[in-house]
Amino acid sequence: MSIETLSLAPIYLPLLGAALILVCKSFFPTKIRRLAEYMGTILGLGLPPVIVLFLYPTLQQQGSIDLVIGSYAPSIGINFSFDGLSILMILLAACVTIPAWIYSRKVGPAHSNFTALVLIQNAAISAISMTSDLFNLFVCLEVMGVVAYVLIASSQKGNAVHASFSYLMFSSSAMVFFLLGVFGLYRLTGSLSYDGITQGLAGLGPSEQKTALFSLVLLVVPILLRVAVMPLSLWLIDAHSKAPHAVSALLSGVLLKIPLFALIRVLHLTPLASGMGLPISWAGTITALVAVLSALAQSDAKKLLAYHSISQIGYVVSAWGLALHTGLETQAGALLLAASLFHAFSHALFKALLFLSIGTTTDCSGNRDVYTLRGANHRLRQEGEVLPLTMLCYFIAALSITALPPFNGFFSKTLLTYSLKGGWQYAILSVAGAGTVASFMKLSRIFLPSKQPLEPIVKESLPRFPFTLHLGLSILAALCVLTGIFAPNLIFFIGTLLGGAYALDYGNQFFFSASNLLKTLYTLFGGIALFALAVSKPGSKVLYRLKAMKSSFSDLFLGFAAAIAALLLMLLQH
């Protein structure tokens, strides 16, 4: 098998695994179906990351593995390019998908259809990470989106179905504009491949450049909606809070980030796109602050986590946008992009762990209200958990997201905020960090002892703590710890893959410097003060009003139109 064919394995192996599962489900008895499901999972989830790491030495020598599907000429064929960014995106998906799938075996959704959908989704993610063709990118994004709609509704509850339909409406409507942007660039350049578009855009006149700019805006804003940057994030709350816990982990850990990093290749096509970086960075920074305040106002545990998904993606977008503005070929731009990727990777791990551990805890307690739920660990013991592993995993994730050492969130947030130092984004994200501490102090109160005697809850659907549940949680918890302990090595690895290793030699002396530790201490004390303010009567009134604010379909569509208009206006002035 050639290297080129092997580089496509992360696409075709999950599809083969899904096909095996679905065919056996249709034509064979139960025992063979189960065997086929596990074989398909090994084939589609287990092998791709191994193959990707096997190809790493080849990438170090060649830089990328380029091929055209069907041996057509590059000008008319579907182009794929397997490079360092592809490795990062595929590994990010694998690190969340595998433990989430293991967790789902007994907690749910535990049917073979769910496994097949997860495999199809991973195939789409791999294709997104490798495609060098704009229309193929659109198709793969739509495949990933369609699978997400079905996964959200897989709990078969009415509210989950409604959340899935809302996501379907918003996302599909936005992708119509993405397709119009693709058409605009094709009309100008006569090509859909990234290389062809780059060459075509280089010789445009002033009037044609404006058309190209408008087309790029139509590509960017729908992606920002899928990434959930405010004011395009209103769809996310119901989708993440009402989906099954394993699906919530996949949505927050993987699906929010893949479109963003795929977009970096598109926006790197022309210098015209660099002007978008600064307003995108501003939007990400504001998103981080507003979403964390909204999270602090929530009473539902999963809604609180959903708002934090928006807030943390705001960190990622803030650095990502500034990297685009600064220039990816510069040392500062390479640092910003690497910091953005590293925090995206860290967030994928600790947010997936939060959704799984809190989901288990609230299911056992029969209550998701953070104001009334107490004695959660006692509830877990009542339901058969001998060792407090669920609570331990939750606190590992909570300490990670609040950026306390030695967990991965400390290293990724420290590097990210350091890369933004000198701009107003640094100050806003520091305040958002204090808000994160405050909101997780609020959420962690569910583990405080209850003042009232706790009666056993009789409910057949409660998890009984099988090995697979704890194994899924333990894998994510171990990754949160290990990616913190070996953070300097991981940062260097990311820099190597991006071609900017010279800018990423940050060891423990940098992270544990007096200034960084002092900043962490200030953030912690600021979070404690903010929590005290939030639970006071004046603070509670403010948060109640913030929580009472509702949104509708029309609000999101208005926000979408406003985002297009604002971004285009800023670019034309630039």
Coordinates of C-alpha atoms in Angstrom, one line a residue:
M1 CA 0.0 0.0 0.0
S2 CA 1.4 3.4 -1.0
I3 CA 1.9 6.2 1.5
E4 CA -0.8 8.3 -0.3
T5 CA -3.4 5.5 0.1
L6 CA -2.4 5.0 3.7
S7 CA -2.9 8.7 4.4
L8 CA -6.6 8.4 3.5
A9 CA -7.1 5.6 6.0
P10 CA -8.6 7.9 8.6
I11 CA -11.4 8.5 6.1
Y12 CA -12.1 5.1 4.6
L13 CA -11.5 2.9 7.7
P14 CA -14.3 4.5 9.8
L15 CA -16.6 4.3 6.7
L16 CA -15.7 0.6 6.3
G17 CA -16.4 0.1 10.0
A18 CA -19.8 1.8 9.8
A19 CA -20.7 -0.3 6.7
L20 CA -19.7 -3.5 8.5
I21 CA -21.9 -2.6 11.5
L22 CA -25.0 -1.6 9.4
V23 CA -24.8 -4.6 7.0
C24 CA -24.4 -7.1 9.9
K25 CA -27.3 -5.4 11.7
S26 CA -29.6 -5.9 8.7
F27 CA -28.7 -9.5 7.8
F28 CA -27.1 -11.4 10.8
P29 CA -28.2 -12.6 14.3
T30 CA -27.4 -10.7 17.5
K31 CA -24.1 -12.3 18.4
I32 CA -22.6 -11.5 15.0
R33 CA -24.0 -8.0 15.2
R34 CA -22.2 -7.4 18.5
L35 CA -19.0 -8.8 17.1
A36 CA -19.3 -6.7 14.0
E37 CA -19.9 -3.6 16.2
Y38 CA -16.7 -4.1 18.1
M39 CA -14.7 -5.0 15.0
G40 CA -16.0 -1.9 13.2
T41 CA -15.1 0.2 16.3
I42 CA -11.5 -1.1 16.3
L43 CA -11.3 -0.6 12.6
G44 CA -12.8 2.9 12.5
L45 CA -11.8 4.4 15.9
G46 CA -8.7 2.4 17.0
L47 CA -6.6 2.1 13.8
P48 CA -6.8 5.7 12.4
P49 CA -4.8 7.4 15.2
V50 CA -2.2 4.6 15.1
I51 CA -1.8 5.1 11.3
V52 CA -1.6 8.9 11.7
L53 CA 1.3 8.6 14.2
F54 CA 2.9 6.1 11.9
L55 CA 2.9 8.7 9.1
Y56 CA 4.4 11.4 11.3
P57 CA 8.1 10.7 10.3
T58 CA 7.1 10.9 6.6
L59 CA 5.5 14.3 7.2
Q60 CA 8.7 15.5 9.0
Q61 CA 10.6 14.7 5.8
Q62 CA 8.0 15.8 3.1
G63 CA 6.0 18.5 4.9
S64 CA 2.7 17.0 3.5
I65 CA 1.3 14.1 1.5
D66 CA -0.6 15.4 -1.5
L67 CA -2.9 13.3 -3.7
V68 CA -5.9 13.6 -6.1
I69 CA -8.7 11.2 -5.8
G70 CA -9.1 8.9 -8.8
S71 CA -5.8 10.0 -10.4
Y72 CA -7.4 12.9 -12.2
A73 CA -5.4 16.0 -13.1
P74 CA -5.2 18.4 -10.0
S75 CA -7.2 21.1 -11.9
I76 CA -10.3 18.9 -12.2
G77 CA -9.9 16.2 -9.4
I78 CA -10.7 16.3 -5.7
N79 CA -7.5 17.3 -3.9
F80 CA -6.4 16.1 -0.5
S81 CA -3.4 17.1 1.5
F82 CA -2.4 15.3 4.7
D83 CA -0.2 17.5 6.9
G84 CA 0.5 18.4 10.5
L85 CA -2.8 20.2 11.0
S86 CA -4.5 17.0 9.8
I87 CA -2.7 15.0 12.4
L88 CA -3.8 17.4 15.2
M89 CA -7.4 17.4 14.1
I90 CA -7.6 13.7 13.8
L91 CA -5.9 13.1 17.1
L92 CA -8.2 15.6 18.9
A93 CA -11.2 13.8 17.6
A94 CA -9.8 10.4 18.6
C95 CA -8.9 11.5 22.2
V96 CA -12.5 12.5 22.9
T97 CA -14.5 10.0 20.7
I98 CA -12.9 6.8 22.0
P99 CA -13.5 7.5 25.8
A100 CA -17.0 8.9 25.0
W101 CA -17.9 5.8 23.1
I102 CA -16.6 3.6 25.9
Y103 CA -18.7 5.6 28.4
S104 CA -21.8 5.2 26.2
R105 CA -21.7 1.4 26.2
K106 CA -23.9 1.2 29.3
V107 CA -25.0 4.7 29.9
G108 CA -26.3 5.3 26.4
P109 CA -26.8 5.6 23.6
A110 CA -25.6 2.0 23.5
H111 CA -27.0 0.8 20.2
S112 CA -25.1 0.0 17.0
N113 CA -26.7 2.9 15.1
F114 CA -24.9 5.3 17.5
T115 CA -21.6 3.6 16.9
A116 CA -22.1 3.7 13.1
L117 CA -22.9 7.4 13.3
V118 CA -19.9 8.2 15.4
L119 CA -17.7 6.4 12.8
I120 CA -19.3 8.4 9.9
Q121 CA -18.7 11.6 11.9
N122 CA -15.0 10.7 12.4
A123 CA -14.6 10.0 8.7
A124 CA -16.1 13.4 7.9
I125 CA -13.8 15.1 10.4
S126 CA -10.8 13.4 8.8
A127 CA -11.9 14.5 5.4
I128 CA -12.4 18.0 6.6
S129 CA -8.8 18.0 8.0
M130 CA -7.3 16.8 4.7
T131 CA -9.4 18.3 1.9
S132 CA -7.8 21.0 -0.4
D133 CA -11.0 21.6 -2.3
L134 CA -13.6 24.2 -1.2
F135 CA -16.7 22.4 -2.4
N136 CA -15.5 19.1 -0.8
L137 CA -15.1 21.1 2.4
F138 CA -18.7 22.2 2.2
V139 CA -19.9 18.6 1.6
C140 CA -17.8 17.2 4.5
L141 CA -19.1 19.9 6.9
E142 CA -22.6 19.1 5.9
V143 CA -22.0 15.4 6.6
M144 CA -20.6 16.2 10.0
G145 CA -23.6 18.5 10.7
V146 CA -26.2 16.0 9.6
V147 CA -24.7 13.3 11.8
A148 CA -24.7 15.8 14.7
Y149 CA -28.4 16.4 14.2
V150 CA -29.2 12.7 14.6
L151 CA -26.8 12.3 17.5
I152 CA -28.5 15.1 19.5
A153 CA -31.9 13.5 19.0
S154 CA -30.6 10.0 19.8
S155 CA -32.0 10.2 23.4
Q156 CA -35.5 10.1 21.7
K157 CA -36.8 12.7 24.2
G158 CA -39.0 15.5 22.9
N159 CA -36.8 18.3 24.1
A160 CA -33.7 16.7 22.5
V161 CA -35.6 16.4 19.2
H162 CA -36.5 20.1 19.4
A163 CA -32.9 21.0 20.1
S164 CA -31.8 18.9 17.2
F165 CA -34.3 20.6 14.9
S166 CA -33.2 24.1 16.0
Y167 CA -29.6 23.2 15.3
L168 CA -30.6 21.8 11.9
M169 CA -32.5 25.0 11.0
F170 CA -29.7 27.4 12.0
S171 CA -26.8 25.4 10.7
S172 CA -28.3 24.5 7.3
S173 CA -29.6 28.0 6.7
A174 CA -26.1 29.4 7.4
M175 CA -24.4 26.8 5.1
V176 CA -26.5 28.1 2.2
F177 CA -24.5 31.3 2.5
F178 CA -21.3 29.3 2.7
L179 CA -22.2 27.7 -0.6
L180 CA -22.8 31.2 -2.1
G181 CA -19.3 32.1 -0.9
V182 CA -17.9 29.0 -2.7
F183 CA -19.8 30.0 -5.9
G184 CA -18.4 33.6 -5.6
L185 CA -14.8 32.4 -5.4
Y186 CA -15.3 29.8 -8.2
R187 CA -16.8 32.5 -10.4
L188 CA -13.8 34.7 -9.9
T189 CA -11.1 32.1 -10.1
G190 CA -12.5 29.2 -12.1
S191 CA -11.3 26.8 -9.5
L192 CA -12.4 25.0 -6.4
S193 CA -9.0 23.8 -5.2
Y194 CA -7.2 25.9 -2.7
D195 CA -4.1 26.2 -4.9
G196 CA -6.2 27.3 -7.9
I197 CA -8.2 29.8 -5.9
T198 CA -4.9 31.2 -4.5
Q199 CA -3.5 31.7 -8.0
G200 CA -6.8 33.2 -9.3
L201 CA -7.1 35.7 -6.4
A202 CA -3.6 37.0 -6.9
G203 CA -4.4 38.8 -10.2
L204 CA -7.7 40.4 -9.3
G205 CA -8.5 44.1 -9.9
P206 CA -10.0 46.4 -7.2
S207 CA -13.7 45.7 -8.0
E208 CA -13.1 42.0 -8.2
Q209 CA -11.2 42.1 -4.9
K210 CA -14.4 43.5 -3.2
T211 CA -16.4 40.5 -4.6
A212 CA -13.7 38.1 -3.3
L213 CA -13.9 39.8 0.1
F214 CA -17.6 39.4 0.2
S215 CA -17.3 35.8 -0.8
L216 CA -14.8 35.2 2.0
V217 CA -17.1 36.8 4.5
L218 CA -19.9 34.4 3.4
L219 CA -17.5 31.5 4.1
V220 CA -16.4 32.8 7.5
V221 CA -19.6 33.7 9.2
P222 CA -21.4 30.3 8.8
I223 CA -18.3 28.7 10.3
L224 CA -18.4 31.1 13.2
L225 CA -22.0 30.1 13.8
R226 CA -21.0 26.4 14.0
V227 CA -18.1 27.4 16.3
A228 CA -20.7 29.2 18.4
V229 CA -19.1 32.7 18.6
M230 CA -21.5 35.3 20.0
P231 CA -24.0 36.4 18.8
L232 CA -24.2 33.2 16.7
S233 CA -24.2 30.8 19.6
L234 CA -27.8 30.8 20.8
W235 CA -28.4 27.4 19.2
L236 CA -25.8 25.6 21.3
I237 CA -27.3 25.7 24.7
D238 CA -30.3 23.4 24.1
A239 CA -28.2 21.2 21.8
H240 CA -25.5 20.5 24.3
S241 CA -27.7 20.5 27.5
K242 CA -30.4 18.2 26.1
A243 CA -28.3 15.7 24.1
P244 CA -27.2 12.4 25.7
H245 CA -24.0 13.0 27.8
A246 CA -21.7 11.1 25.5
V247 CA -23.0 13.2 22.6
S248 CA -22.6 16.5 24.6
A249 CA -19.0 15.5 25.1
L250 CA -18.5 15.0 21.4
L251 CA -20.3 18.2 20.5
S252 CA -18.3 20.4 22.9
G253 CA -15.0 18.6 22.7
V254 CA -14.8 18.1 18.9
L255 CA -17.5 19.5 16.7
L256 CA -17.0 23.1 17.9
K257 CA -13.4 23.2 16.9
I258 CA -12.9 21.2 13.7
P259 CA -14.6 23.8 11.4
L260 CA -12.5 26.6 12.9
F261 CA -9.2 25.0 12.2
A262 CA -10.3 23.8 8.8
L263 CA -11.0 27.4 8.0
I264 CA -7.4 28.5 8.6
R265 CA -6.5 26.9 5.3
V266 CA -9.2 28.8 3.4
L267 CA -8.3 32.2 5.0
H268 CA -4.7 31.6 4.3
L269 CA -5.4 31.7 0.5
T270 CA -5.1 35.5 0.1
P271 CA -3.8 38.5 2.0
L272 CA -7.4 39.9 1.8
A273 CA -8.4 37.5 4.5
S274 CA -5.9 38.8 7.1
G275 CA -8.1 41.8 7.7
M276 CA -10.8 39.5 9.2
G277 CA -8.5 38.3 11.9
L278 CA -8.8 41.3 14.2
P279 CA -12.6 41.6 14.3
I280 CA -12.8 37.8 14.7
S281 CA -10.4 38.0 17.7
W282 CA -12.5 40.8 19.2
A283 CA -15.6 38.7 18.8
G284 CA -13.9 35.7 20.5
T285 CA -12.7 37.8 23.4
I286 CA -16.2 39.3 24.0
T287 CA -17.7 35.8 23.7
A288 CA -15.4 34.5 26.4
L289 CA -16.5 37.1 28.9
V290 CA -20.3 37.3 28.1
A291 CA -20.7 33.5 28.0
V292 CA -18.9 33.0 31.4
L293 CA -21.2 35.5 33.0
S294 CA -24.2 33.7 31.5
A295 CA -22.8 30.4 32.8
L296 CA -22.6 31.9 36.3
A297 CA -26.3 32.8 36.1
Q298 CA -27.5 29.2 35.3
S299 CA -29.2 26.8 37.7
D300 CA -29.1 23.8 35.3
A301 CA -25.8 22.0 35.6
K302 CA -25.6 21.0 31.9
K303 CA -26.6 24.5 30.7
L304 CA -23.8 25.9 32.9
L305 CA -21.4 23.6 31.1
A306 CA -22.8 24.5 27.7
Y307 CA -22.2 28.2 28.3
H308 CA -18.7 27.4 29.3
S309 CA -18.2 25.6 26.0
I310 CA -19.0 29.0 24.4
S311 CA -16.7 30.8 26.8
Q312 CA -13.8 28.6 26.2
I313 CA -14.2 28.6 22.5
G314 CA -14.0 32.4 22.8
Y315 CA -10.4 32.0 24.2
V316 CA -9.6 29.8 21.2
V317 CA -11.1 32.2 18.6
S318 CA -9.4 35.2 20.2
A319 CA -5.9 33.8 19.7
W320 CA -6.9 32.2 16.4
G321 CA -8.1 35.5 14.9
L322 CA -5.1 37.4 16.1
A323 CA -2.8 34.7 14.6
L324 CA -4.5 35.3 11.2
H325 CA -4.2 39.1 11.6
T326 CA -0.5 38.9 12.6
G327 CA 0.4 36.4 9.9
L328 CA 1.0 32.7 10.3
E329 CA 4.4 33.0 8.7
T330 CA 5.6 35.2 11.6
Q331 CA 7.0 34.0 14.9
A332 CA 4.1 35.8 16.8
G333 CA 1.5 34.3 14.4
A334 CA 2.9 30.8 14.8
L335 CA 2.8 31.2 18.6
L336 CA -0.8 32.4 18.6
L337 CA -2.0 29.6 16.4
A338 CA -0.2 27.0 18.4
A339 CA -1.6 28.4 21.7
S340 CA -5.1 28.4 20.1
L341 CA -4.7 24.7 19.1
F342 CA -3.2 23.7 22.4
H343 CA -6.1 25.2 24.3
A344 CA -8.6 23.7 21.9
F345 CA -7.0 20.3 22.6
S346 CA -7.0 20.8 26.4
H347 CA -10.6 22.1 26.3
A348 CA -11.7 19.0 24.3
L349 CA -10.4 16.8 27.1
F350 CA -11.6 18.6 30.2
K351 CA -14.9 19.6 28.8
A352 CA -15.7 16.1 27.7
L353 CA -14.8 14.9 31.1
L354 CA -17.0 17.5 32.7
F355 CA -20.1 16.6 30.6
L356 CA -19.6 12.9 31.4
S357 CA -19.0 13.2 35.1
I358 CA -21.7 15.8 35.7
G359 CA -24.1 13.8 33.5
T360 CA -23.5 10.7 35.6
T361 CA -23.9 12.6 38.9
T362 CA -27.1 14.4 38.0
D363 CA -28.6 11.2 36.6
C364 CA -28.0 9.4 39.9
S365 CA -29.3 12.3 41.9
G366 CA -32.4 12.9 39.7
N367 CA -31.7 16.6 39.8
R368 CA -29.8 19.1 37.7
D369 CA -30.4 22.2 39.8
V370 CA -27.1 23.5 41.2
Y371 CA -29.0 25.4 43.9
T372 CA -30.9 22.5 45.3
L373 CA -28.7 19.5 44.6
R374 CA -26.4 18.6 47.5
G375 CA -24.8 15.4 48.7
A376 CA -24.2 14.2 45.1
N377 CA -21.3 11.9 46.1
H378 CA -23.6 10.2 48.6
R379 CA -26.1 9.7 45.8
L380 CA -23.4 8.1 43.7
R381 CA -22.6 5.7 46.6
Q382 CA -26.3 4.9 46.9
E383 CA -26.3 3.8 43.3
G384 CA -23.4 1.4 43.7
E385 CA -20.2 3.4 43.2
V386 CA -17.7 2.1 45.8
L387 CA -14.8 4.5 45.2
P388 CA -15.6 8.2 44.5
L389 CA -14.1 8.1 41.0
T390 CA -16.8 10.2 39.4
M391 CA -16.3 13.0 41.9
L392 CA -12.5 12.7 41.5
C393 CA -12.8 12.9 37.7
Y394 CA -15.1 15.9 38.0
F395 CA -12.6 17.8 40.2
I396 CA -9.7 17.0 37.8
A397 CA -11.8 18.5 35.0
A398 CA -12.9 21.5 37.1
L399 CA -9.3 22.3 38.2
S400 CA -8.2 22.0 34.6
I401 CA -10.8 24.5 33.3
T402 CA -10.0 26.9 36.1
A403 CA -6.4 26.8 35.0
L404 CA -4.8 25.5 38.2
P405 CA -1.5 23.5 38.0
P406 CA -0.5 20.8 37.2
F407 CA -3.5 20.2 34.9
N408 CA -3.6 20.9 31.2
G409 CA -5.8 24.0 31.4
F410 CA -3.2 25.8 33.4
F411 CA -0.6 25.4 30.7
S412 CA -2.9 26.0 27.7
K413 CA -4.5 29.1 29.2
T414 CA -1.1 30.5 30.4
L415 CA 0.4 30.1 26.9
L416 CA -2.7 31.6 25.3
T417 CA -3.0 34.6 27.5
Y418 CA 0.8 35.2 27.3
S419 CA 0.5 35.2 23.5
L420 CA -2.2 37.9 23.8
K421 CA -0.2 40.0 26.3
G422 CA -0.1 43.7 25.5
G423 CA -3.6 43.8 24.0
W424 CA -6.9 44.5 25.6
Q425 CA -7.8 40.9 25.0
Y426 CA -5.4 39.9 27.8
A427 CA -7.3 41.9 30.4
I428 CA -10.8 40.7 29.3
L429 CA -9.7 37.0 29.2
S430 CA -8.2 37.4 32.7
V431 CA -11.6 38.6 34.0
A432 CA -13.2 35.7 32.2
G433 CA -10.8 33.4 34.0
A434 CA -12.0 34.7 37.3
G435 CA -15.6 34.1 36.1
T436 CA -14.7 30.5 35.3
V437 CA -13.4 30.0 38.9
A438 CA -16.6 31.5 40.3
S439 CA -19.0 29.4 38.2
F440 CA -17.2 26.2 39.1
M441 CA -17.2 27.0 42.8
K442 CA -21.0 27.4 42.3
L443 CA -21.2 24.0 40.4
S444 CA -19.0 22.2 42.9
R445 CA -21.4 22.8 45.7
I446 CA -23.5 19.9 44.5
F447 CA -20.9 17.7 46.2
L448 CA -21.3 19.4 49.6
P449 CA -23.1 17.3 52.3
S450 CA -26.8 17.7 52.3
K451 CA -28.5 19.2 55.3
Q452 CA -31.5 16.9 54.8
P453 CA -31.5 13.1 54.9
L454 CA -31.3 11.7 51.4
E455 CA -33.8 9.1 50.4
P456 CA -32.9 6.4 47.8
I457 CA -34.0 7.2 44.3
V458 CA -35.7 4.3 42.5
K459 CA -35.2 4.7 38.8
E460 CA -34.4 1.8 36.4
S461 CA -32.5 4.0 33.9
L462 CA -29.8 5.0 36.4
P463 CA -26.3 3.9 35.6
R464 CA -25.0 1.2 37.9
F465 CA -21.3 2.0 37.4
P466 CA -20.2 -0.7 35.1
F467 CA -16.5 -0.9 34.2
T468 CA -16.9 0.9 30.9
L469 CA -18.4 4.0 32.6
H470 CA -15.4 4.4 34.9
L471 CA -13.0 3.5 32.1
G472 CA -14.3 6.3 29.8
L473 CA -14.0 8.8 32.7
S474 CA -10.6 7.6 33.8
I475 CA -9.1 7.8 30.3
L476 CA -10.1 11.5 30.0
A477 CA -8.9 12.3 33.5
A478 CA -5.6 10.6 32.8
L479 CA -5.2 12.6 29.6
C480 CA -6.0 15.9 31.5
V481 CA -3.2 15.1 33.9
L482 CA -0.7 13.8 31.4
T483 CA -1.1 16.6 28.9
G484 CA -0.4 18.9 31.8
I485 CA 2.7 17.1 33.0
F486 CA 4.1 16.8 29.5
A487 CA 2.7 20.2 28.3
P488 CA 6.1 21.6 27.1
N489 CA 6.6 18.4 25.0
L490 CA 3.1 18.6 23.6
I491 CA 3.6 22.3 22.7
F492 CA 6.8 21.5 21.0
F493 CA 5.1 18.7 19.1
I494 CA 2.3 21.1 18.0
G495 CA 4.8 23.6 16.8
T496 CA 6.7 21.0 14.9
L497 CA 3.5 20.0 13.1
L498 CA 2.7 23.6 12.2
G499 CA 6.2 24.3 11.1
G500 CA 6.9 26.8 13.8
A501 CA 8.9 24.8 16.4
Y502 CA 11.4 27.7 16.7
A503 CA 8.8 29.8 18.4
L504 CA 7.5 27.2 20.8
D505 CA 10.3 26.3 23.2
Y506 CA 8.5 26.9 26.4
G507 CA 9.6 24.8 29.4
N508 CA 8.4 24.5 33.0
Q509 CA 10.5 27.5 34.0
F510 CA 8.3 29.7 31.8
F511 CA 5.0 28.3 33.1
F512 CA 6.0 28.3 36.7
S513 CA 7.7 31.7 36.6
A514 CA 6.7 34.1 39.4
S515 CA 4.6 36.3 37.1
N516 CA 2.6 33.4 35.8
L517 CA 2.0 31.9 39.2
L518 CA 1.1 35.3 40.6
K519 CA -1.4 35.8 37.7
T520 CA -3.0 32.4 38.6
L521 CA -3.2 33.4 42.2
Y522 CA -4.9 36.7 41.3
T523 CA -7.4 34.9 39.1
L524 CA -8.2 32.5 41.9
F525 CA -8.8 35.2 44.4
G526 CA -10.8 37.2 41.8
G527 CA -13.0 34.2 41.2
I528 CA -13.6 33.7 44.9
A529 CA -14.6 37.4 45.2
L530 CA -16.8 37.1 42.2
F531 CA -18.5 34.0 43.6
A532 CA -19.2 35.9 46.9
L533 CA -20.7 38.7 44.9
A534 CA -22.8 36.3 42.8
V535 CA -24.4 34.6 45.8
S536 CA -25.1 38.0 47.5
K537 CA -28.6 39.5 47.1
P538 CA -27.6 42.2 44.6
G539 CA -25.6 39.7 42.6
S540 CA -28.3 37.2 42.6
K541 CA -30.8 39.7 41.2
V542 CA -28.4 40.7 38.4
L543 CA -27.8 37.0 37.5
Y544 CA -31.5 36.3 37.7
R545 CA -32.2 39.0 35.1
L546 CA -29.4 37.7 32.9
K547 CA -30.8 34.2 33.1
A548 CA -34.3 35.5 32.3
M549 CA -33.2 36.8 28.9
K550 CA -34.6 34.6 26.2
S551 CA -33.7 34.2 22.5
S552 CA -35.7 33.0 19.5
F553 CA -35.1 31.9 15.9
S554 CA -35.4 35.5 14.7
D555 CA -32.8 36.7 17.1
L556 CA -30.2 34.3 15.7
F557 CA -31.0 35.1 12.1
L558 CA -30.8 38.8 13.0
G559 CA -27.4 38.1 14.6
F560 CA -26.2 36.2 11.6
A561 CA -27.1 39.1 9.2
A562 CA -25.6 41.6 11.6
A563 CA -22.3 39.6 11.8
I564 CA -22.1 39.5 8.0
A565 CA -22.8 43.3 7.7
A566 CA -20.4 44.2 10.5
L567 CA -17.5 42.1 9.3
L568 CA -17.9 43.3 5.7
L569 CA -18.1 46.9 6.8
M570 CA -14.9 46.6 8.9
L571 CA -13.0 45.0 6.0
L572 CA -14.1 47.6 3.5
Q573 CA -12.9 50.4 5.8
H574 CA -9.7 48.5 6.3

